[in-house]
């Protein structure tokens, strides 16, 4: 942020928290200089999810303490770290024999992702393609490409999938057939232990063996609806 953007941010914060307003000209100048020194490398907003005004409003809404520059800078560092964790370096278009150009393109891509001016690049799983007709017929005959003995041996290491298969075999609703409203796990993915960082951002960790209760209730409600309308 430049000084003009810092001033606009302070004016916005002052409307939400009058304690931040400085009526003395010298105090206002010192406040502007301090915030600029600490937030010079933090953008006011980016095209992909970052807005310093939103962060400031969230802090003022949930915290009884006056906002500090660190309350803006800390979520910004978390935002950058999260985006880089989800990013996979694409192959540069530069000549690989030109080491300087190759490295510069990689660094530039990472910087754009970290600063929110470009979306993270992720590898997509192959979901379609040619299938050997004989393989398809064989799968229809045996029912699964994994023998029952191998499936039983793998169950302790694939507990979430084993629990799903057991639920389907017993006629219970498949919780993984619906998304989870709590941890935001998509359809087909196991729930994750969701925790909230001090800066208010949600992060996921290890997958859960059991889906969240709300996801089970949603799957049961959908199954009842499908049964009633069948």
Coordinates of C-alpha atoms in Angstrom, one line a residue:
X1 CA 0.0 0.0 0.0
X2 CA 1.2 3.5 -0.7
X3 CA 0.5 6.4 1.6
X4 CA -2.8 7.3 -0.1
X5 CA -4.1 3.7 0.4
X6 CA -2.9 3.7 4.0
X7 CA -4.8 6.9 4.6
X8 CA -7.9 5.5 3.0
X9 CA -7.6 2.3 5.2
X10 CA -7.2 4.4 8.3
X11 CA -10.2 6.5 7.4
X12 CA -12.3 3.3 7.0
X13 CA -11.1 1.9 10.3
X14 CA -11.8 5.2 12.0
X15 CA -15.5 5.0 10.8
X16 CA -15.8 1.6 12.5
X17 CA -13.7 2.3 15.6
X18 CA -13.6 6.0 16.6
X19 CA -10.8 5.3 19.0
X20 CA -8.5 5.2 16.0
X21 CA -9.3 8.7 14.9
X22 CA -6.4 11.2 15.4
X23 CA -7.6 14.8 15.6
X24 CA -4.1 16.3 16.2
X25 CA -2.3 16.8 12.9
X26 CA 1.1 15.6 14.3
X27 CA -0.5 12.5 15.8
X28 CA -2.3 11.8 12.5
X29 CA 1.0 12.2 10.6
X30 CA 2.8 9.9 12.9
X31 CA 0.1 7.3 12.7
X32 CA 0.2 7.4 8.9
X33 CA 4.0 7.0 8.9
X34 CA 3.9 4.1 11.3
X35 CA 1.2 2.2 9.4
X36 CA 3.0 2.9 6.1
X37 CA 6.3 1.6 7.5
X38 CA 4.7 -1.7 8.6
X39 CA 2.3 -2.3 5.7
X40 CA 4.2 -1.0 2.8
X41 CA 4.5 -4.5 1.3
X42 CA 0.8 -5.4 2.0
X43 CA -1.7 -4.7 -0.8
X44 CA -5.0 -3.0 0.0
X45 CA -6.8 -5.7 -2.1
X46 CA -6.0 -8.4 -4.7
X47 CA -8.2 -9.9 -7.4
X48 CA -8.3 -13.2 -5.5
X49 CA -9.7 -13.1 -2.0
X50 CA -7.6 -10.5 -0.1
X51 CA -9.0 -7.3 1.1
X52 CA -7.4 -5.4 4.0
X53 CA -10.7 -3.6 4.8
X54 CA -12.4 -7.0 5.3
X55 CA -9.6 -8.1 7.6
X56 CA -9.8 -4.9 9.6
X57 CA -13.6 -5.2 9.9
X58 CA -13.3 -8.8 11.1
X59 CA -10.8 -7.8 13.8
X60 CA -12.9 -4.8 15.0
X61 CA -16.0 -7.0 15.1
X62 CA -14.6 -9.8 17.2
X63 CA -11.8 -8.1 19.2
X64 CA -12.2 -5.6 22.0
X65 CA -8.7 -4.2 21.4
X66 CA -7.7 -1.5 19.0
X67 CA -6.4 -2.8 15.7
X68 CA -2.7 -2.7 15.1
X69 CA -0.7 -3.0 11.8
X70 CA 0.2 -6.5 12.9
X71 CA -3.5 -7.4 12.8
X72 CA -3.4 -6.7 9.0
X73 CA 0.1 -8.0 8.3
X74 CA -0.3 -11.4 10.1
X75 CA -3.4 -12.5 8.0
X76 CA -1.6 -11.3 4.9
X77 CA 1.3 -13.7 5.6
X78 CA -1.1 -16.5 6.3
X79 CA -2.9 -15.7 3.0
X80 CA 0.4 -15.9 1.0
X81 CA 1.5 -19.1 2.8
X82 CA -1.8 -20.8 2.1
X83 CA -1.7 -19.9 -1.6
X84 CA 1.9 -21.2 -2.0
X85 CA 1.0 -24.4 -0.3
X86 CA -1.7 -25.0 -3.0
X87 CA 0.6 -24.0 -5.8
X88 CA 2.6 -26.4 -8.1
X89 CA 5.2 -24.8 -10.3
X90 CA 4.2 -25.1 -14.0
X91 CA 6.9 -25.8 -16.5
X92 CA 8.3 -22.5 -17.6
X93 CA 8.1 -21.6 -21.3
X94 CA 11.6 -20.1 -21.2
X95 CA 14.5 -22.0 -22.7
X96 CA 15.7 -24.5 -20.0
X97 CA 19.3 -23.9 -21.2
X98 CA 18.9 -20.2 -20.2
X99 CA 19.1 -20.7 -16.4
X100 CA 18.5 -17.1 -15.6
X101 CA 15.3 -16.8 -17.6
X102 CA 14.1 -20.2 -16.3
X103 CA 14.6 -19.2 -12.7
X104 CA 13.2 -15.7 -13.2
X105 CA 10.0 -17.1 -14.7
X106 CA 9.6 -19.5 -11.8
X107 CA 10.2 -16.8 -9.2
X108 CA 7.8 -14.4 -11.0
X109 CA 5.0 -17.0 -11.1
X110 CA 5.4 -17.8 -7.4
X111 CA 5.4 -14.1 -6.5
X112 CA 2.3 -13.5 -8.5
X113 CA 0.5 -16.4 -6.8
X114 CA 1.7 -15.3 -3.3
X115 CA 0.7 -11.7 -3.8
X116 CA -2.8 -12.6 -5.1
X117 CA -2.4 -11.4 -8.7
X118 CA -2.6 -15.0 -10.1
X119 CA -4.3 -18.2 -9.1
X120 CA -2.4 -21.2 -7.7
X121 CA -1.6 -23.8 -10.4
X122 CA -2.6 -27.3 -9.4
X123 CA -2.3 -30.6 -11.1
X124 CA -5.6 -32.1 -12.2
X125 CA -6.4 -35.7 -11.9
X126 CA -7.1 -37.5 -15.1
X127 CA -10.8 -38.3 -15.1
X128 CA -11.5 -39.5 -18.6
X129 CA -9.8 -41.4 -21.4
X130 CA -9.9 -44.5 -23.5
X131 CA -10.7 -47.7 -21.7
X132 CA -10.0 -51.2 -22.9
X133 CA -13.4 -52.8 -23.6
X134 CA -12.1 -56.2 -22.2
X135 CA -11.2 -54.5 -19.0
X136 CA -14.6 -52.9 -18.6
X137 CA -16.3 -56.3 -19.2
X138 CA -13.9 -57.9 -16.6
X139 CA -14.7 -55.3 -14.0
X140 CA -18.4 -55.8 -14.5
X141 CA -17.9 -59.5 -14.0
X142 CA -15.8 -59.4 -10.9
X143 CA -17.5 -56.2 -9.5
X144 CA -14.2 -54.5 -8.4
X145 CA -10.6 -54.3 -9.6
X146 CA -9.5 -55.0 -6.0
X147 CA -9.9 -58.7 -4.8
X148 CA -11.9 -59.1 -1.6
X149 CA -8.8 -60.4 0.2
X150 CA -6.8 -57.3 -0.8
X151 CA -9.7 -55.0 0.2
X152 CA -9.9 -56.5 3.6
X153 CA -6.1 -56.2 4.1
X154 CA -6.2 -52.6 3.0
X155 CA -9.1 -51.6 5.3
X156 CA -6.9 -50.6 8.3
X157 CA -5.0 -48.2 6.1
X158 CA -8.1 -46.9 4.3
X159 CA -10.5 -46.5 7.2
X160 CA -12.6 -43.7 5.7
X161 CA -13.2 -45.7 2.5
X162 CA -13.8 -48.9 4.5
X163 CA -16.4 -47.1 6.6
X164 CA -18.1 -45.8 3.5
X165 CA -18.2 -49.3 1.9
X166 CA -19.6 -50.8 5.1
X167 CA -22.3 -48.1 5.2
X168 CA -23.3 -48.8 1.6
X169 CA -23.3 -52.6 2.2
X170 CA -25.6 -52.2 5.2
X171 CA -28.0 -49.8 3.3
X172 CA -27.1 -46.8 5.4
X173 CA -26.7 -43.3 3.8
X174 CA -23.4 -42.6 2.2
X175 CA -22.1 -39.5 3.9
X176 CA -19.4 -38.9 1.3
X177 CA -22.1 -38.5 -1.4
X178 CA -22.7 -35.0 -0.2
X179 CA -20.3 -32.1 0.6
X180 CA -19.6 -31.2 4.2
X181 CA -20.8 -27.8 5.4
X182 CA -18.4 -27.8 8.3
X183 CA -14.9 -28.7 6.9
X184 CA -16.0 -27.9 3.2
X185 CA -14.9 -31.4 2.0
X186 CA -16.2 -32.0 -1.5
X187 CA -18.2 -35.0 -2.6
X188 CA -16.2 -38.2 -2.4
X189 CA -13.5 -36.7 -0.1
X190 CA -13.3 -37.6 3.6
X191 CA -13.9 -34.9 6.2
X192 CA -10.9 -33.2 7.8
X193 CA -10.3 -31.9 11.2
X194 CA -11.0 -28.2 10.8
X195 CA -9.4 -25.7 13.1
X196 CA -9.6 -21.9 13.2
X197 CA -6.3 -19.9 13.3
X198 CA -6.0 -16.9 15.7
X199 CA -6.3 -14.6 12.6
X200 CA -9.7 -16.1 11.8
X201 CA -8.7 -18.2 8.8
X202 CA -9.9 -21.9 8.7
X203 CA -7.4 -24.5 8.0
X204 CA -7.7 -28.3 7.5
X205 CA -5.4 -30.9 8.8
X206 CA -5.5 -34.7 8.9
X207 CA -8.5 -36.5 7.4
X208 CA -11.2 -37.9 9.8
X209 CA -12.2 -41.5 9.8
X210 CA -15.8 -40.6 10.5
X211 CA -17.6 -37.9 8.6
X212 CA -18.9 -34.9 10.6
X213 CA -22.4 -35.4 12.1
X214 CA -23.9 -32.7 10.0
X215 CA -22.7 -34.4 6.9
X216 CA -24.3 -37.7 8.0
X217 CA -27.6 -35.9 8.7
X218 CA -27.5 -34.2 5.2
X219 CA -26.8 -37.6 3.5
X220 CA -29.7 -39.2 5.5
X221 CA -32.1 -36.4 4.6
X222 CA -31.2 -36.7 0.9
X223 CA -31.7 -40.5 1.0
X224 CA -35.1 -40.0 2.6
X225 CA -36.0 -37.5 0.0
X226 CA -34.9 -39.8 -2.8
X227 CA -36.9 -42.7 -1.3
X228 CA -40.0 -40.6 -0.9
X229 CA -39.9 -39.3 -4.5
X230 CA -39.0 -42.7 -6.1

